[in-house]
PDB file of C-alpha atoms and ligand atoms in Angstrom:
ATOM      1  CA  MET T   1       7.995  -3.182  -2.195  1.00  0.00           C
ATOM      2  CA  SER T   2      10.099  -1.410   0.446  1.00  0.00           C
ATOM      3  CA  PRO T   3       8.814   1.839   1.829  1.00  0.00           C
ATOM      4  CA  GLY T   4      11.169   4.755   1.223  1.00  0.00           C
ATOM      5  CA  PRO T   5      12.645   6.722   4.119  1.00  0.00           C
ATOM      6  CA  GLU T   6      11.386  10.033   2.728  1.00  0.00           C
ATOM      7  CA  PRO T   7       8.050  11.441   3.886  1.00  0.00           C
ATOM      8  CA  PRO T   8       5.384  11.657   1.186  1.00  0.00           C
ATOM      9  CA  ALA T   9       5.413  14.608  -1.191  1.00  0.00           C
ATOM     10  CA  GLU T  10       3.363  17.566  -0.016  1.00  0.00           C
ATOM     11  CA  ASP T  11       0.418  16.863  -2.303  1.00  0.00           C
ATOM     12  CA  GLN T  12       0.185  13.395  -0.767  1.00  0.00           C
ATOM     13  CA  THR T  13       0.128  14.477   2.871  1.00  0.00           C
ATOM     14  CA  ALA T  14      -3.618  15.094   3.183  1.00  0.00           C
ATOM     15  CA  VAL T  15      -4.907  12.946   6.010  1.00  0.00           C
ATOM     16  CA  GLY T  16      -7.783  10.668   5.036  1.00  0.00           C
ATOM     17  CA  GLY T  17      -9.908   8.193   6.930  1.00  0.00           C
ATOM     18  CA  VAL T  18      -7.589   5.248   6.353  1.00  0.00           C
ATOM     19  CA  HIS T  19      -4.668   7.240   7.787  1.00  0.00           C
ATOM     20  CA  ILE T  20      -6.665   7.864  10.940  1.00  0.00           C
ATOM     21  CA  LYS T  21      -7.780   4.253  11.250  1.00  0.00           C
ATOM     22  CA  TYR T  22      -4.187   3.056  10.891  1.00  0.00           C
ATOM     23  CA  LEU T  23      -2.848   5.653  13.336  1.00  0.00           C
ATOM     24  CA  VAL T  24      -5.230   4.450  16.018  1.00  0.00           C
ATOM     25  CA  HIS T  25      -4.398   0.814  15.296  1.00  0.00           C
ATOM     26  CA  CYS T  26      -0.625   1.299  15.078  1.00  0.00           C
ATOM     27  CA  PRO T  27       1.414   4.436  14.235  1.00  0.00           C
ATOM     28  CA  ARG T  28       3.937   2.263  12.421  1.00  0.00           C
ATOM     29  CA  GLN T  29       1.211   1.026  10.098  1.00  0.00           C
ATOM     30  CA  LEU T  30       0.314   4.625   9.271  1.00  0.00           C
ATOM     31  CA  TRP T  31       3.966   5.508   8.639  1.00  0.00           C
ATOM     32  CA  LEU T  32       4.387   2.586   6.236  1.00  0.00           C
ATOM     33  CA  TYR T  33       1.066   3.238   4.501  1.00  0.00           C
ATOM     34  CA  ALA T  34       1.954   6.899   3.973  1.00  0.00           C
ATOM     35  CA  ARG T  35       5.098   5.773   2.165  1.00  0.00           C
ATOM     36  CA  GLY T  36       3.209   3.628  -0.259  1.00  0.00           C
ATOM     37  CA  TYR T  37       3.524   0.258   1.406  1.00  0.00           C
ATOM     38  CA  ARG T  38       0.144  -1.373   0.795  1.00  0.00           C
ATOM     39  CA  PRO T  39       0.163  -5.108   1.556  1.00  0.00           C
ATOM     40  CA  GLU T  40      -3.535  -4.840   2.410  1.00  0.00           C
ATOM     41  CA  GLN T  41      -4.287  -4.610  -1.293  1.00  0.00           C
ATOM     42  CA  ARG T  42      -3.366  -8.277  -1.532  1.00  0.00           C
ATOM     43  CA  SER T  43      -5.082  -9.337   1.615  1.00  0.00           C
ATOM     44  CA  ASP T  44      -8.020 -11.727   1.432  1.00  0.00           C
ATOM     45  CA  LEU T  45      -9.508  -9.984   4.437  1.00  0.00           C
ATOM     46  CA  VAL T  46      -9.583  -6.696   2.562  1.00  0.00           C
ATOM     47  CA  ALA T  47     -11.122  -8.333  -0.492  1.00  0.00           C
ATOM     48  CA  PHE T  48     -13.761  -9.849   1.755  1.00  0.00           C
ATOM     49  CA  GLY T  49     -14.402  -6.462   3.301  1.00  0.00           C
ATOM     50  CA  GLU T  50     -14.900  -4.906  -0.105  1.00  0.00           C
ATOM     51  CA  VAL T  51     -17.466  -7.558  -1.016  1.00  0.00           C
ATOM     52  CA  VAL T  52     -19.379  -6.950   2.213  1.00  0.00           C
ATOM     53  CA  ASP T  53     -19.118  -3.241   1.563  1.00  0.00           C
ATOM     54  CA  ASP T  54     -20.387  -3.544  -2.011  1.00  0.00           C
ATOM     55  CA  THR T  55     -23.300  -5.815  -1.246  1.00  0.00           C
ATOM     56  CA  THR T  56     -24.670  -4.599   2.065  1.00  0.00           C
ATOM     57  CA  PHE T  57     -26.142  -1.300   1.063  1.00  0.00           C
ATOM     58  CA  THR T  58     -27.264  -0.970  -2.507  1.00  0.00           C
ATOM     59  CA  ARG T  59     -28.708   2.528  -2.540  1.00  0.00           C
ATOM     60  CA  ARG T  60     -25.974   4.450  -0.820  1.00  0.00           C
ATOM     61  CA  ARG T  61     -23.977   7.247  -2.359  1.00  0.00           C
ATOM     62  CA  ASP T  62     -20.227   7.638  -1.883  1.00  0.00           C
ATOM     63  CA  VAL T  63     -18.981  11.115  -1.052  1.00  0.00           C
ATOM     64  CA  ASP T  64     -15.508  11.613  -2.464  1.00  0.00           C
ATOM     65  CA  LEU T  65     -13.576  14.361  -0.694  1.00  0.00           C
ATOM     66  CA  GLY T  66     -10.316  13.609  -2.454  1.00  0.00           C
ATOM     67  CA  GLU T  67      -8.287  12.696   0.619  1.00  0.00           C
ATOM     68  CA  ALA T  68     -11.188  10.642   1.978  1.00  0.00           C
ATOM     69  CA  LYS T  69     -14.080   8.682   0.556  1.00  0.00           C
ATOM     70  CA  ILE T  70     -17.111   8.569   2.820  1.00  0.00           C
ATOM     71  CA  ASP T  71     -19.370   5.548   2.400  1.00  0.00           C
ATOM     72  CA  TRP T  72     -22.493   7.663   2.388  1.00  0.00           C
ATOM     73  CA  VAL T  73     -24.144  10.658   4.016  1.00  0.00           C
ATOM     74  CA  THR T  74     -27.815  10.957   4.892  1.00  0.00           C
ATOM     75  CA  THR T  75     -29.884  14.056   5.457  1.00  0.00           C
ATOM     76  CA  GLY T  76     -28.728  15.948   8.436  1.00  0.00           C
ATOM     77  CA  ALA T  77     -25.852  15.393   7.685  1.00  0.00           C
ATOM     78  CA  VAL T  78     -25.099  11.997   9.201  1.00  0.00           C
ATOM     79  CA  ILE T  79     -21.990  10.179   7.997  1.00  0.00           C
ATOM     80  CA  HIS T  80     -22.161   6.412   7.528  1.00  0.00           C
ATOM     81  CA  GLU T  81     -19.262   3.979   7.395  1.00  0.00           C
ATOM     82  CA  THR T  82     -19.550   0.209   6.835  1.00  0.00           C
ATOM     83  CA  LYS T  83     -17.043  -2.219   8.327  1.00  0.00           C
ATOM     84  CA  SER T  84     -16.660  -5.900   7.575  1.00  0.00           C
ATOM     85  CA  SER T  85     -15.125  -6.401  10.995  1.00  0.00           C
ATOM     86  CA  ARG T  86     -16.896  -8.474  13.624  1.00  0.00           C
ATOM     87  CA  ALA T  87     -15.780  -6.167  16.409  1.00  0.00           C
ATOM     88  CA  PRO T  88     -16.148  -2.411  16.786  1.00  0.00           C
ATOM     89  CA  ALA T  89     -12.761  -0.707  17.173  1.00  0.00           C
ATOM     90  CA  PRO T  90     -11.715   2.787  18.317  1.00  0.00           C
ATOM     91  CA  GLY T  91     -10.113   3.366  14.903  1.00  0.00           C
ATOM     92  CA  HIS T  92     -13.502   3.041  13.175  1.00  0.00           C
ATOM     93  CA  THR T  93     -15.021   5.742  15.370  1.00  0.00           C
ATOM     94  CA  ALA T  94     -11.982   7.977  14.928  1.00  0.00           C
ATOM     95  CA  GLN T  95     -12.247   7.541  11.162  1.00  0.00           C
ATOM     96  CA  VAL T  96     -15.863   8.744  11.155  1.00  0.00           C
ATOM     97  CA  ARG T  97     -14.983  11.678  13.440  1.00  0.00           C
ATOM     98  CA  HIS T  98     -12.315  12.631  10.913  1.00  0.00           C
ATOM     99  CA  TYR T  99     -14.904  12.568   8.133  1.00  0.00           C
ATOM    100  CA  CYS T 100     -17.115  14.835  10.260  1.00  0.00           C
ATOM    101  CA  LEU T 101     -14.183  17.242  10.566  1.00  0.00           C
ATOM    102  CA  LEU T 102     -13.454  17.209   6.839  1.00  0.00           C
ATOM    103  CA  LEU T 103     -17.089  17.801   5.918  1.00  0.00           C
ATOM    104  CA  GLU T 104     -17.473  20.574   8.470  1.00  0.00           C
ATOM    105  CA  ARG T 105     -14.421  22.310   7.014  1.00  0.00           C
ATOM    106  CA  ARG T 106     -16.282  22.313   3.724  1.00  0.00           C
ATOM    107  CA  GLY T 107     -19.155  24.188   5.323  1.00  0.00           C
ATOM    108  CA  VAL T 108     -21.471  21.257   6.031  1.00  0.00           C
ATOM    109  CA  ASN T 109     -23.438  21.376   9.286  1.00  0.00           C
ATOM    110  CA  VAL T 110     -22.586  17.849  10.427  1.00  0.00           C
ATOM    111  CA  ARG T 111     -24.862  16.068  12.885  1.00  0.00           C
ATOM    112  CA  GLY T 112     -22.856  12.940  13.652  1.00  0.00           C
ATOM    113  CA  GLY T 113     -22.056   9.530  12.299  1.00  0.00           C
ATOM    114  CA  VAL T 114     -22.847   5.843  12.410  1.00  0.00           C
ATOM    115  CA  VAL T 115     -20.516   2.875  11.946  1.00  0.00           C
ATOM    116  CA  HIS T 116     -22.339  -0.169  10.524  1.00  0.00           C
ATOM    117  CA  TYR T 117     -21.209  -3.737  11.203  1.00  0.00           C
ATOM    118  CA  PRO T 118     -23.449  -5.820   8.957  1.00  0.00           C
ATOM    119  CA  LEU T 119     -21.788  -9.133   9.843  1.00  0.00           C
ATOM    120  CA  ILE T 120     -22.790  -8.775  13.487  1.00  0.00           C
ATOM    121  CA  ARG T 121     -25.894  -6.633  12.817  1.00  0.00           C
ATOM    122  CA  ARG T 122     -24.675  -3.808  14.984  1.00  0.00           C
ATOM    123  CA  THR T 123     -24.200  -0.101  14.668  1.00  0.00           C
ATOM    124  CA  THR T 124     -22.146   2.351  16.707  1.00  0.00           C
ATOM    125  CA  ASP T 125     -23.222   5.982  16.921  1.00  0.00           C
ATOM    126  CA  VAL T 126     -20.501   8.613  16.621  1.00  0.00           C
ATOM    127  CA  VAL T 127     -21.192  11.848  18.465  1.00  0.00           C
ATOM    128  CA  TRP T 128     -20.175  15.106  16.833  1.00  0.00           C
ATOM    129  CA  ASP T 129     -19.815  18.002  19.276  1.00  0.00           C
ATOM    130  CA  ASP T 130     -17.102  20.359  20.521  1.00  0.00           C
ATOM    131  CA  GLY T 131     -15.303  17.570  22.379  1.00  0.00           C
ATOM    132  CA  ALA T 132     -15.396  15.287  19.361  1.00  0.00           C
ATOM    133  CA  ARG T 133     -14.116  18.098  17.131  1.00  0.00           C
ATOM    134  CA  THR T 134     -11.152  18.712  19.465  1.00  0.00           C
ATOM    135  CA  GLU T 135     -10.438  15.010  19.536  1.00  0.00           C
ATOM    136  CA  ALA T 136     -10.587  14.809  15.727  1.00  0.00           C
ATOM    137  CA  GLU T 137      -8.216  17.779  15.389  1.00  0.00           C
ATOM    138  CA  ASP T 138      -5.758  16.250  17.879  1.00  0.00           C
ATOM    139  CA  THR T 139      -5.870  12.912  16.080  1.00  0.00           C
ATOM    140  CA  GLU T 140      -5.259  14.579  12.730  1.00  0.00           C
ATOM    141  CA  ALA T 141      -2.260  16.461  14.177  1.00  0.00           C
ATOM    142  CA  LYS T 142      -0.851  13.210  15.585  1.00  0.00           C
ATOM    143  CA  ALA T 143      -1.229  11.549  12.181  1.00  0.00           C
ATOM    144  CA  GLN T 144       0.647  14.420  10.520  1.00  0.00           C
ATOM    145  CA  THR T 145       3.460  14.095  13.062  1.00  0.00           C
ATOM    146  CA  VAL T 146       3.784  10.354  12.493  1.00  0.00           C
ATOM    147  CA  ILE T 147       3.742  10.758   8.707  1.00  0.00           C
ATOM    148  CA  ALA T 148       6.458  13.418   8.821  1.00  0.00           C
ATOM    149  CA  ALA T 149       8.795  11.383  11.087  1.00  0.00           C
ATOM    150  CA  SER T 150      12.028  10.312   9.432  1.00  0.00           C
ATOM    151  CA  THR T 151      12.033   6.847  10.951  1.00  0.00           C
ATOM    152  CA  ALA T 152       9.332   4.254  11.419  1.00  0.00           C
ATOM    153  CA  PRO T 153       7.673   4.080  14.832  1.00  0.00           C
ATOM    154  CA  ASP T 154       8.466   0.954  16.847  1.00  0.00           C
ATOM    155  CA  ARG T 155       6.508  -2.206  16.314  1.00  0.00           C
ATOM    156  CA  LEU T 156       3.675  -2.993  18.669  1.00  0.00           C
ATOM    157  CA  LEU T 157       3.963  -5.989  20.952  1.00  0.00           C
ATOM    158  CA  ARG T 158       3.673  -8.954  18.667  1.00  0.00           C
ATOM    159  CA  SER T 159       0.529 -10.137  20.412  1.00  0.00           C
ATOM    160  CA  LYS T 160      -1.193  -6.972  19.188  1.00  0.00           C
ATOM    161  CA  CYS T 161      -0.177  -7.529  15.563  1.00  0.00           C
ATOM    162  CA  ARG T 162      -2.450 -10.489  14.948  1.00  0.00           C
ATOM    163  CA  GLY T 163      -4.430 -10.067  11.745  1.00  0.00           C
ATOM    164  CA  CYS T 164      -2.456  -7.014  10.610  1.00  0.00           C
ATOM    165  CA  SER T 165      -1.725  -7.063   6.885  1.00  0.00           C
ATOM    166  CA  TYR T 166       1.736  -5.604   7.596  1.00  0.00           C
ATOM    167  CA  LEU T 167       2.777  -8.622   9.673  1.00  0.00           C
ATOM    168  CA  ASP T 168       5.199 -10.018   7.101  1.00  0.00           C
ATOM    169  CA  TYR T 169       6.915  -6.693   6.698  1.00  0.00           C
ATOM    170  CA  CYS T 170       7.270  -6.038  10.425  1.00  0.00           C
ATOM    171  CA  TRP T 171       8.024  -9.537  11.637  1.00  0.00           C
ATOM    172  CA  GLY T 172       9.301 -11.449   8.601  1.00  0.00           C
ATOM    173  CA  ASP T 173      12.971 -12.326   8.211  1.00  0.00           C
TER     174      ASP T 173
HETATM  175  S1  SF4 H 201       2.442  -5.832  12.171  1.00  0.00           S
HETATM  176 FE1  SF4 H 201       2.234  -4.893  14.200  1.00  0.00          FE
HETATM  177  S2  SF4 H 201       3.852  -3.366  14.295  1.00  0.00           S
HETATM  178 FE2  SF4 H 201       3.560  -3.889  12.150  1.00  0.00          FE
HETATM  179  S3  SF4 H 201       2.117  -2.381  11.354  1.00  0.00           S
HETATM  180 FE3  SF4 H 201       0.930  -4.170  11.992  1.00  0.00          FE
HETATM  181  S4  SF4 H 201       0.311  -3.761  14.094  1.00  0.00           S
HETATM  182 FE4  SF4 H 201       1.964  -2.334  13.598  1.00  0.00          FE
END
């Protein structure tokens, strides 16, 4: 499926966690995703991630905000996100900060977040304070700018595209 040149309709422009994760990884990936191009739905890596996600924590509760689905929130409120990745990435932290922002806008007194990496038995704490809020707001604004652009951002250097589910689209013939 080819992504259309038009930006998404207004009711589809809410920025969710996946948008933020993709923005941090590659603005072009966000631009394509926002136009409905979703090769990751066919990706084995994504399927694997969903299995890890479904089996790691059995008593968690999803929090569905519409534009974003938080893995679970514990008393406090602390936001938890599980990743099947074997390496922490800035996009994961940015995604959780965005969830903090969304929850706070709904009147929740957010305490922070944790990214869980069950495959490497690690966690990364995500601070939520004034600096983190400013960063989350800036990141959200950047995502909105990328989504609204009429043309796709340039590709990354090919060496940085390894493992990206959009590889065929960006680099195929
Ligand atoms: S293949 Fe490279 S340029 Fe294309 S979306 Fe992925 S990271 Fe970005």
